[in-house]
Amino acid sequence: MIALIKEHPPIMLEVSSEIDELADIYIAEGVIPKKKRDDAMHIAVATVNEMDALVSWNYKHLANLAKKEKVRAISLLQGYLKELEMITPMEVIGDE
């Protein structure tokens, strides 16, 4: 694991007003409950930064097909064209 981290060092992503606004929209549209704003922020950070995937064990709000479809619709309406995969770690184990 340490070798992988050295080879692919983590990058700290900044939270911008654009990310805050997108998280607020996910909440306002009922995709993520207001009390779970951190989950909305995770999605917004990944969407704005055009990540390929958000990997999580959170089946209720993140790694959930119904939520993924709603997030995708809202993201498209807000002008974010890259589709974000919201998946569990089991779905990426073994991938290179």
mmCIF file of N, CA and C in Angstrom:
data_model
loop_
_atom_site.group_PDB
_atom_site.id
_atom_site.type_symbol
_atom_site.label_atom_id
_atom_site.label_comp_id
_atom_site.label_asym_id
_atom_site.label_seq_id
_atom_site.Cartn_x
_atom_site.Cartn_y
_atom_site.Cartn_z
ATOM 1 N N MET A 1 0.832 -1.186 0.000
ATOM 2 C CA MET A 1 0.000 0.000 0.000
ATOM 3 C C MET A 1 0.881 1.256 0.000
ATOM 4 N N ILE A 2 1.929 1.261 0.816
ATOM 5 C CA ILE A 2 2.815 2.423 0.886
ATOM 6 C C ILE A 2 3.467 2.675 -0.473
ATOM 7 N N ALA A 3 3.860 1.611 -1.151
ATOM 8 C CA ALA A 3 4.468 1.762 -2.478
ATOM 9 C C ALA A 3 3.476 2.388 -3.457
ATOM 10 N N LEU A 4 2.227 1.971 -3.388
ATOM 11 C CA LEU A 4 1.205 2.542 -4.272
ATOM 12 C C LEU A 4 0.973 4.018 -3.976
ATOM 13 N N ILE A 5 0.967 4.369 -2.697
ATOM 14 C CA ILE A 5 0.778 5.776 -2.329
ATOM 15 C C ILE A 5 1.952 6.617 -2.814
ATOM 16 N N LYS A 6 3.151 6.075 -2.727
ATOM 17 C CA LYS A 6 4.322 6.802 -3.226
ATOM 18 C C LYS A 6 4.253 6.961 -4.744
ATOM 19 N N GLU A 7 3.781 5.940 -5.409
ATOM 20 C CA GLU A 7 3.677 5.978 -6.872
ATOM 21 C C GLU A 7 2.544 6.907 -7.331
ATOM 22 N N HIS A 8 1.473 6.944 -6.561
ATOM 23 C CA HIS A 8 0.295 7.756 -6.899
ATOM 24 C C HIS A 8 -0.085 8.603 -5.686
ATOM 25 N N PRO A 9 0.668 9.655 -5.417
ATOM 26 C CA PRO A 9 0.399 10.446 -4.210
ATOM 27 C C PRO A 9 -0.982 11.106 -4.246
ATOM 28 N N PRO A 10 -1.659 11.129 -3.108
ATOM 29 C CA PRO A 10 -2.976 11.781 -3.036
ATOM 30 C C PRO A 10 -2.860 13.274 -3.351
ATOM 31 N N ILE A 11 -3.910 13.800 -3.917
ATOM 32 C CA ILE A 11 -3.990 15.224 -4.235
ATOM 33 C C ILE A 11 -5.095 15.824 -3.377
ATOM 34 N N MET A 12 -4.796 16.913 -2.713
ATOM 35 C CA MET A 12 -5.795 17.603 -1.899
ATOM 36 C C MET A 12 -6.635 18.492 -2.823
ATOM 37 N N LEU A 13 -7.929 18.253 -2.841
ATOM 38 C CA LEU A 13 -8.827 19.054 -3.668
ATOM 39 C C LEU A 13 -9.444 20.166 -2.820
ATOM 40 N N GLU A 14 -9.486 21.349 -3.379
ATOM 41 C CA GLU A 14 -10.048 22.508 -2.684
ATOM 42 C C GLU A 14 -11.569 22.528 -2.836
ATOM 43 N N VAL A 15 -12.245 22.980 -1.801
ATOM 44 C CA VAL A 15 -13.694 23.163 -1.860
ATOM 45 C C VAL A 15 -13.950 24.604 -2.284
ATOM 46 N N SER A 16 -14.633 24.746 -3.398
ATOM 47 C CA SER A 16 -14.923 26.069 -3.961
ATOM 48 C C SER A 16 -16.405 26.406 -3.783
ATOM 49 N N SER A 17 -16.749 27.632 -4.113
ATOM 50 C CA SER A 17 -18.158 28.027 -4.057
ATOM 51 C C SER A 17 -18.975 27.225 -5.069
ATOM 52 N N GLU A 18 -18.357 26.863 -6.181
ATOM 53 C CA GLU A 18 -19.027 26.036 -7.192
ATOM 54 C C GLU A 18 -19.417 24.675 -6.593
ATOM 55 N N ILE A 19 -18.526 24.100 -5.823
ATOM 56 C CA ILE A 19 -18.795 22.807 -5.177
ATOM 57 C C ILE A 19 -19.871 22.959 -4.119
ATOM 58 N N ASP A 20 -19.785 24.013 -3.305
ATOM 59 C CA ASP A 20 -20.813 24.276 -2.292
ATOM 60 C C ASP A 20 -22.191 24.419 -2.928
ATOM 61 N N GLU A 21 -22.257 25.157 -4.015
ATOM 62 C CA GLU A 21 -23.540 25.380 -4.697
ATOM 63 C C GLU A 21 -24.105 24.085 -5.261
ATOM 64 N N LEU A 22 -23.248 23.253 -5.848
ATOM 65 C CA LEU A 22 -23.724 21.987 -6.407
ATOM 66 C C LEU A 22 -24.217 21.068 -5.291
ATOM 67 N N ALA A 23 -23.505 21.015 -4.182
ATOM 68 C CA ALA A 23 -23.957 20.212 -3.033
ATOM 69 C C ALA A 23 -25.325 20.694 -2.556
ATOM 70 N N ASP A 24 -25.501 22.006 -2.500
ATOM 71 C CA ASP A 24 -26.794 22.568 -2.091
ATOM 72 C C ASP A 24 -27.911 22.149 -3.046
ATOM 73 N N ILE A 25 -27.595 22.057 -4.320
ATOM 74 C CA ILE A 25 -28.608 21.652 -5.304
ATOM 75 C C ILE A 25 -28.989 20.186 -5.104
ATOM 76 N N TYR A 26 -28.005 19.314 -4.861
ATOM 77 C CA TYR A 26 -28.329 17.901 -4.590
ATOM 78 C C TYR A 26 -29.256 17.787 -3.391
ATOM 79 N N ILE A 27 -29.042 18.626 -2.396
ATOM 80 C CA ILE A 27 -29.893 18.611 -1.202
ATOM 81 C C ILE A 27 -31.266 19.200 -1.517
ATOM 82 N N ALA A 28 -31.293 20.342 -2.186
ATOM 83 C CA ALA A 28 -32.565 21.006 -2.513
ATOM 84 C C ALA A 28 -33.458 20.123 -3.379
ATOM 85 N N GLU A 29 -32.834 19.323 -4.243
ATOM 86 C CA GLU A 29 -33.606 18.441 -5.127
ATOM 87 C C GLU A 29 -33.989 17.118 -4.462
ATOM 88 N N GLY A 30 -33.578 16.946 -3.210
ATOM 89 C CA GLY A 30 -33.970 15.756 -2.455
ATOM 90 C C GLY A 30 -33.148 14.509 -2.732
ATOM 91 N N VAL A 31 -32.042 14.659 -3.414
ATOM 92 C CA VAL A 31 -31.202 13.493 -3.700
ATOM 93 C C VAL A 31 -30.466 13.059 -2.432
ATOM 94 N N ILE A 32 -29.971 14.024 -1.694
ATOM 95 C CA ILE A 32 -29.255 13.770 -0.447
ATOM 96 C C ILE A 32 -29.972 14.545 0.664
ATOM 97 N N PRO A 33 -30.219 13.902 1.810
ATOM 98 C CA PRO A 33 -30.874 14.615 2.917
ATOM 99 C C PRO A 33 -30.009 15.764 3.435
ATOM 100 N N LYS A 34 -30.670 16.800 3.914
ATOM 101 C CA LYS A 34 -29.971 17.980 4.424
ATOM 102 C C LYS A 34 -28.961 17.618 5.517
ATOM 103 N N LYS A 35 -29.308 16.670 6.378
ATOM 104 C CA LYS A 35 -28.414 16.300 7.479
ATOM 105 C C LYS A 35 -27.201 15.488 7.004
ATOM 106 N N LYS A 36 -27.170 15.109 5.739
ATOM 107 C CA LYS A 36 -26.048 14.353 5.166
ATOM 108 C C LYS A 36 -25.286 15.207 4.147
ATOM 109 N N ARG A 37 -25.081 16.469 4.483
ATOM 110 C CA ARG A 37 -24.413 17.411 3.563
ATOM 111 C C ARG A 37 -23.016 16.934 3.170
ATOM 112 N N ASP A 38 -22.315 16.237 4.078
ATOM 113 C CA ASP A 38 -20.989 15.718 3.727
ATOM 114 C C ASP A 38 -21.060 14.781 2.520
ATOM 115 N N ASP A 39 -22.117 13.982 2.444
ATOM 116 C CA ASP A 39 -22.282 13.093 1.292
ATOM 117 C C ASP A 39 -22.499 13.909 0.018
ATOM 118 N N ALA A 40 -23.314 14.951 0.119
ATOM 119 C CA ALA A 40 -23.538 15.828 -1.041
ATOM 120 C C ALA A 40 -22.236 16.511 -1.457
ATOM 121 N N MET A 41 -21.427 16.892 -0.479
ATOM 122 C CA MET A 41 -20.134 17.516 -0.783
ATOM 123 C C MET A 41 -19.200 16.532 -1.478
ATOM 124 N N HIS A 42 -19.169 15.280 -1.026
ATOM 125 C CA HIS A 42 -18.330 14.285 -1.689
ATOM 126 C C HIS A 42 -18.710 14.138 -3.161
ATOM 127 N N ILE A 43 -19.996 14.075 -3.429
ATOM 128 C CA ILE A 43 -20.462 13.954 -4.810
ATOM 129 C C ILE A 43 -20.086 15.200 -5.609
ATOM 130 N N ALA A 44 -20.305 16.360 -5.023
ATOM 131 C CA ALA A 44 -20.014 17.616 -5.718
ATOM 132 C C ALA A 44 -18.520 17.767 -6.006
ATOM 133 N N VAL A 45 -17.675 17.431 -5.049
ATOM 134 C CA VAL A 45 -16.222 17.508 -5.270
ATOM 135 C C VAL A 45 -15.827 16.598 -6.427
ATOM 136 N N ALA A 46 -16.330 15.376 -6.424
ATOM 137 C CA ALA A 46 -15.998 14.428 -7.494
ATOM 138 C C ALA A 46 -16.545 14.897 -8.844
ATOM 139 N N THR A 47 -17.737 15.447 -8.861
ATOM 140 C CA THR A 47 -18.352 15.907 -10.109
ATOM 141 C C THR A 47 -17.608 17.107 -10.688
ATOM 142 N N VAL A 48 -17.388 18.117 -9.883
ATOM 143 C CA VAL A 48 -16.732 19.342 -10.351
ATOM 144 C C VAL A 48 -15.305 19.052 -10.822
ATOM 145 N N ASN A 49 -14.636 18.132 -10.151
ATOM 146 C CA ASN A 49 -13.259 17.793 -10.522
ATOM 147 C C ASN A 49 -13.178 16.702 -11.582
ATOM 148 N N GLU A 50 -14.324 16.347 -12.147
ATOM 149 C CA GLU A 50 -14.422 15.363 -13.229
ATOM 150 C C GLU A 50 -13.718 14.044 -12.906
ATOM 151 N N MET A 51 -13.987 13.546 -11.710
ATOM 152 C CA MET A 51 -13.454 12.250 -11.306
ATOM 153 C C MET A 51 -14.182 11.154 -12.071
ATOM 154 N N ASP A 52 -13.495 10.035 -12.247
ATOM 155 C CA ASP A 52 -14.130 8.890 -12.902
ATOM 156 C C ASP A 52 -15.118 8.201 -11.966
ATOM 157 N N ALA A 53 -14.743 8.102 -10.682
ATOM 158 C CA ALA A 53 -15.576 7.344 -9.750
ATOM 159 C C ALA A 53 -15.464 7.902 -8.338
ATOM 160 N N LEU A 54 -16.528 7.698 -7.594
ATOM 161 C CA LEU A 54 -16.550 7.946 -6.157
ATOM 162 C C LEU A 54 -16.749 6.562 -5.539
ATOM 163 N N VAL A 55 -15.757 6.094 -4.797
ATOM 164 C CA VAL A 55 -15.779 4.749 -4.232
ATOM 165 C C VAL A 55 -16.149 4.841 -2.754
ATOM 166 N N SER A 56 -17.192 4.121 -2.365
ATOM 167 C CA SER A 56 -17.690 4.242 -0.991
ATOM 168 C C SER A 56 -18.442 2.984 -0.581
ATOM 169 N N TRP A 57 -18.424 2.721 0.727
ATOM 170 C CA TRP A 57 -19.262 1.658 1.295
ATOM 171 C C TRP A 57 -20.650 2.205 1.644
ATOM 172 N N ASN A 58 -20.910 3.473 1.432
ATOM 173 C CA ASN A 58 -22.176 4.094 1.793
ATOM 174 C C ASN A 58 -23.233 3.742 0.739
ATOM 175 N N TYR A 59 -23.943 2.643 0.988
ATOM 176 C CA TYR A 59 -24.967 2.179 0.044
ATOM 177 C C TYR A 59 -26.205 3.076 0.042
ATOM 178 N N LYS A 60 -26.451 3.751 1.133
ATOM 179 C CA LYS A 60 -27.682 4.540 1.242
ATOM 180 C C LYS A 60 -27.643 5.815 0.403
ATOM 181 N N HIS A 61 -26.505 6.535 0.427
ATOM 182 C CA HIS A 61 -26.465 7.828 -0.250
ATOM 183 C C HIS A 61 -25.456 7.927 -1.387
ATOM 184 N N LEU A 62 -24.502 7.015 -1.473
ATOM 185 C CA LEU A 62 -23.467 7.177 -2.494
ATOM 186 C C LEU A 62 -23.416 6.007 -3.482
ATOM 187 N N ALA A 63 -23.099 4.820 -3.030
ATOM 188 C CA ALA A 63 -22.992 3.662 -3.924
ATOM 189 C C ALA A 63 -24.377 3.045 -4.097
ATOM 190 N N ASN A 64 -25.225 3.746 -4.821
ATOM 191 C CA ASN A 64 -26.643 3.405 -4.906
ATOM 192 C C ASN A 64 -27.135 3.785 -6.305
ATOM 193 N N LEU A 65 -27.650 2.823 -7.040
ATOM 194 C CA LEU A 65 -28.052 3.063 -8.426
ATOM 195 C C LEU A 65 -29.107 4.158 -8.551
ATOM 196 N N ALA A 66 -30.098 4.157 -7.683
ATOM 197 C CA ALA A 66 -31.150 5.179 -7.762
ATOM 198 C C ALA A 66 -30.569 6.570 -7.536
ATOM 199 N N LYS A 67 -29.675 6.692 -6.559
ATOM 200 C CA LYS A 67 -29.035 7.988 -6.294
ATOM 201 C C LYS A 67 -28.153 8.396 -7.475
ATOM 202 N N LYS A 68 -27.424 7.426 -8.027
ATOM 203 C CA LYS A 68 -26.543 7.716 -9.161
ATOM 204 C C LYS A 68 -27.334 8.318 -10.318
ATOM 205 N N GLU A 69 -28.497 7.757 -10.603
ATOM 206 C CA GLU A 69 -29.318 8.272 -11.702
ATOM 207 C C GLU A 69 -29.795 9.697 -11.428
ATOM 208 N N LYS A 70 -30.189 9.967 -10.202
ATOM 209 C CA LYS A 70 -30.645 11.311 -9.838
ATOM 210 C C LYS A 70 -29.484 12.310 -9.866
ATOM 211 N N VAL A 71 -28.325 11.882 -9.347
ATOM 212 C CA VAL A 71 -27.136 12.738 -9.380
ATOM 213 C C VAL A 71 -26.781 13.049 -10.824
ATOM 214 N N ARG A 72 -26.819 12.056 -11.677
ATOM 215 C CA ARG A 72 -26.480 12.234 -13.097
ATOM 216 C C ARG A 72 -27.419 13.252 -13.743
ATOM 217 N N ALA A 73 -28.705 13.150 -13.473
ATOM 218 C CA ALA A 73 -29.679 14.079 -14.063
ATOM 219 C C ALA A 73 -29.419 15.513 -13.599
ATOM 220 N N ILE A 74 -29.216 15.693 -12.310
ATOM 221 C CA ILE A 74 -28.964 17.032 -11.781
ATOM 222 C C ILE A 74 -27.654 17.584 -12.317
ATOM 223 N N SER A 75 -26.627 16.744 -12.343
ATOM 224 C CA SER A 75 -25.323 17.180 -12.843
ATOM 225 C C SER A 75 -25.424 17.642 -14.293
ATOM 226 N N LEU A 76 -26.119 16.880 -15.110
ATOM 227 C CA LEU A 76 -26.300 17.274 -16.514
ATOM 228 C C LEU A 76 -27.028 18.609 -16.628
ATOM 229 N N LEU A 77 -28.087 18.777 -15.846
ATOM 230 C CA LEU A 77 -28.835 20.032 -15.868
ATOM 231 C C LEU A 77 -27.969 21.218 -15.450
ATOM 232 N N GLN A 78 -26.967 20.952 -14.608
ATOM 233 C CA GLN A 78 -26.069 22.009 -14.141
ATOM 234 C C GLN A 78 -24.852 22.186 -15.062
ATOM 235 N N GLY A 79 -24.792 21.401 -16.146
ATOM 236 C CA GLY A 79 -23.719 21.568 -17.126
ATOM 237 C C GLY A 79 -22.507 20.674 -16.930
ATOM 238 N N TYR A 80 -22.586 19.702 -16.028
ATOM 239 C CA TYR A 80 -21.484 18.762 -15.814
ATOM 240 C C TYR A 80 -21.745 17.519 -16.661
ATOM 241 N N LEU A 81 -20.951 17.353 -17.702
ATOM 242 C CA LEU A 81 -21.235 16.329 -18.698
ATOM 243 C C LEU A 81 -20.608 14.968 -18.399
ATOM 244 N N LYS A 82 -19.528 14.950 -17.635
ATOM 245 C CA LYS A 82 -18.860 13.681 -17.352
ATOM 246 C C LYS A 82 -19.658 12.893 -16.320
ATOM 247 N N GLU A 83 -19.976 11.649 -16.665
ATOM 248 C CA GLU A 83 -20.746 10.805 -15.753
ATOM 249 C C GLU A 83 -19.855 10.295 -14.629
ATOM 250 N N LEU A 84 -20.324 10.431 -13.403
ATOM 251 C CA LEU A 84 -19.615 9.968 -12.217
ATOM 252 C C LEU A 84 -20.126 8.587 -11.842
ATOM 253 N N GLU A 85 -19.215 7.625 -11.756
ATOM 254 C CA GLU A 85 -19.580 6.299 -11.263
ATOM 255 C C GLU A 85 -19.552 6.337 -9.741
ATOM 256 N N MET A 86 -20.627 5.906 -9.108
ATOM 257 C CA MET A 86 -20.701 5.847 -7.653
ATOM 258 C C MET A 86 -20.771 4.365 -7.300
ATOM 259 N N ILE A 87 -19.624 3.825 -6.843
ATOM 260 C CA ILE A 87 -19.478 2.375 -6.707
ATOM 261 C C ILE A 87 -18.856 1.990 -5.368
ATOM 262 N N THR A 88 -18.890 0.690 -5.066
ATOM 263 C CA THR A 88 -18.281 0.172 -3.842
ATOM 264 C C THR A 88 -16.844 -0.264 -4.125
ATOM 265 N N PRO A 89 -16.035 -0.378 -3.076
ATOM 266 C CA PRO A 89 -14.668 -0.871 -3.267
ATOM 267 C C PRO A 89 -14.618 -2.253 -3.927
ATOM 268 N N MET A 90 -15.603 -3.077 -3.664
ATOM 269 C CA MET A 90 -15.630 -4.418 -4.276
ATOM 270 C C MET A 90 -15.688 -4.357 -5.798
ATOM 271 N N GLU A 91 -16.229 -3.276 -6.323
ATOM 272 C CA GLU A 91 -16.351 -3.144 -7.773
ATOM 273 C C GLU A 91 -15.051 -2.736 -8.435
ATOM 274 N N VAL A 92 -14.064 -2.320 -7.648
ATOM 275 C CA VAL A 92 -12.785 -1.903 -8.230
ATOM 276 C C VAL A 92 -11.618 -2.786 -7.812
ATOM 277 N N ILE A 93 -11.848 -3.701 -6.885
ATOM 278 C CA ILE A 93 -10.765 -4.598 -6.469
ATOM 279 C C ILE A 93 -10.321 -5.411 -7.676
ATOM 280 N N GLY A 94 -9.027 -5.436 -7.878
ATOM 281 C CA GLY A 94 -8.480 -6.204 -8.984
ATOM 282 C C GLY A 94 -8.289 -5.381 -10.248
ATOM 283 N N ASP A 95 -8.924 -4.210 -10.324
ATOM 284 C CA ASP A 95 -8.726 -3.340 -11.477
ATOM 285 C C ASP A 95 -7.353 -2.688 -11.373
ATOM 286 N N GLU A 96 -6.774 -2.425 -12.501
ATOM 287 C CA GLU A 96 -5.457 -1.775 -12.481
ATOM 288 C C GLU A 96 -5.564 -0.348 -12.891
#
